[in-house]
Amino acid sequence: MAQFVFEADLHGLLKLDTPIPNAPPARWQRKAKESGAPGPSPVGGMSPMKPANRSHSSSKTPSRTPGKSGSKIQSTPTKAGGDRYIPNRSTMQMDMANFLLTKENDPAEESPTKKEQQKAWAVNLNGFDIEEAKILRLSGKPQNAPEGYQNNLKVLYSQKMTPGSSRKNGRYIPSMPDRILDAPEIRNDYYLNLIDWSSQNFLAVALDNSVYLWNHTSGEIIQLLQMEHPDDYVSSVSWIKEGNYLAVGTSNAEVQLWDVQQQKRLRNMTSHSSRVGSLSWNSYILSSGARTGHIHHHDVRVAEHHVATLAGHTQEVCGLKWSLDGRYLASGGNDNLVNIWPSTQGDSGDFTPVQTFTQHQGAVKAVAWCPWQSNVLATGGGTSDRHIRIWNVCSGACLSAVDAHSQVCSILWSTNYKEFVSGHGFAQNQLVVWKYPTMAKVTELRGHTARVLNLTMSPDGVTVASAAADETLRLWRCFEMDPIKKKEKEKANSAKSSIIHQGIR
Amino acid sequence: MAKQLGRDQQGITLRGSAEIVAEFFSYGINSILYQRGIYPPETFTRVQKYGLTLLVTTDPELKNYLNNVVEQMKEWLYKCTVQRLVVVISSIENSEVLERWQFDIECDKAAKDDSAPREKSQKAIQDEIRSVIRQITATVTFLPLLETACAFDLLIYTDKDLAVPEKWEESGPQFIANSEEVRLRSFTTTIHKVNSSVAYKKDSFP
């Protein structure tokens, strides 16, 4: 008989479907052992093989290898019961379930110091003491957005080319800039106002700690000033209406006044305590906005120049513009507010804004008054907002709002057409010309390879200069006048001026 | 029910403080949902609050869900049993946590016993809340884009011995594996102090 035993042994060893000897017990076996059920059949024995019961919440189909399961399945109590098919597992908390299931197996024996250590680790990892607090959440699956909704912020920020407008605009606007000027070391800071074009056709550009003047007619370049201290920089420039004086705001809170013909500094006005990022002229009053949120009015004719303080912003004032009739001052800040200030103080002697607009969700640097409609103001919001809004400052109503899909750094109204142009940042760094009041896009001017920082317009209203973080200035001829219309306009202008002359006499 | 004393300088009671903080959470969560694009922006409408224009959702189911949470928060704030509120933003497909907005609440338990209202002007509290909400809006400039469709979850850390109310269940903290954290401003009503911070998954490429 011994040879049969030997044969059986050999068979047993050669059959590959026996449980592996000396393997770590499968979880189901461990649990079976604990609950006292009979363990797996001893190895090498001749008892029928039990097919290993797999984990019960798996979605495997019931049959394993066809041969085996047929005859040999023993109905083990509990666990099996067939597999359930569970179509959607996203609402199950597999981690939680697994944790709860395996928790019982862990030994609870611990020395006090070990407990301390564990507690310290727990506090470290969880950020709070587990014994002291617990975390609750409202049950039910987490809230989802409706099906098919794609987070359009991604679409927004990765937008490449927008499909062009199907309607052709009336006139031809060259898509390439007229000229490209080099602007090395220009500061890539959204909150500064580094270029301005004078009525005498000089373009002032602030490059880090120097200011250069570019003569548009002759093309020559003059370096007007350079800051004494290497760490200081110029934060804003603004020409007086006549074009002979240039106001310069600096990072060390000074407002300087320069005579460009003599290339001499006339005044150095200190009244702010932080950098002066925005400037605006109203005949002899120069208004300056600083990082603290304060706006100061300076009367440049008198020694005591600081004549008023306007406190309406809690963060940097980056947009500042007097209206063309000098009645209102519009200011936009990093606190997302737009304030409209009157030109004279109220009864209490303090300046209070006649309007405050809170609708922008981002810093407001682009502020521009409409030249042909009084009391109409255009504002543009930064990255968090991306909207251009048109306001009537008397009624406080928002006349229209349009999503520009990109950070708005500057808005300029055209004097030749009923349009305005806006400068943008990521992703296309383009200038967009809009028709007013329809708010239709006339054209988009692309070319800058980094975000546009500032825009300024030539005195004849034809060319727009844009300064961008790619260290270039591009001049775009977007408001070219039709020669016939130009003649008419000139005639009208000259007629107007002669009347004024007679009036003064 | 003890009402909030007046609109001006007249002091903050415990219940008033609980209301202020719960209201802040309601608007704060709405702002997060709008700014991060969890829900379509068309479903939000503008309201004036704290001197700002804020966006709140018009979706009725979501409104209901948020109201439940906020009401419960009010109760717990009044009893000073809540320690933290967390908004977890996770990807729908793989349940990976992408962003975690954490609002720590420090409650002055002494206020429960002494019933005299505290001195702090409404305006000052409003200003502080305004700064926090503005910061939440501004975070969109540095938080990484949420590429996939996301869902949000609200976790509330309460005292251990608190009875779990119906419809609520226990949960894990849902931390982010490799995260960058940014602390935001805090505000205080002298009874409750709320510290805010946001943690986001570090971008995989350097």
XYZ file of C-alpha atoms in Angstrom, chain A residues 11 41 70 76 91 114 131 199 205 234 256 309 318 320 328 350 374 376 380 399 403 426 435 470 472 474 489 495:
28
model
C 0.112 13.648 -7.516
C -7.484 21.789 4.242
C -18.339 23.060 -11.253
C -19.184 28.167 2.909
C -20.412 57.042 -3.855
C 3.930 54.683 22.832
C -9.542 62.531 21.100
C 0.313 117.057 -26.824
C 8.612 106.070 -21.106
C 9.911 105.488 -11.474
C 8.722 115.307 -9.242
C -6.206 114.280 0.661
C -3.592 102.111 -9.704
C -6.559 107.706 -11.695
C -14.897 114.529 -11.490
C -13.734 116.619 3.425
C -20.267 113.597 -20.553
C -19.691 108.290 -19.044
C -11.700 97.424 -16.613
C -24.699 101.026 -18.697
C -16.461 89.917 -20.393
C -2.788 86.360 -20.535
C -17.509 99.737 -30.932
C 8.033 91.745 -23.400
C 8.686 96.504 -26.375
C 4.274 98.926 -30.216
C -12.921 117.815 -38.679
C -13.741 127.485 -36.507
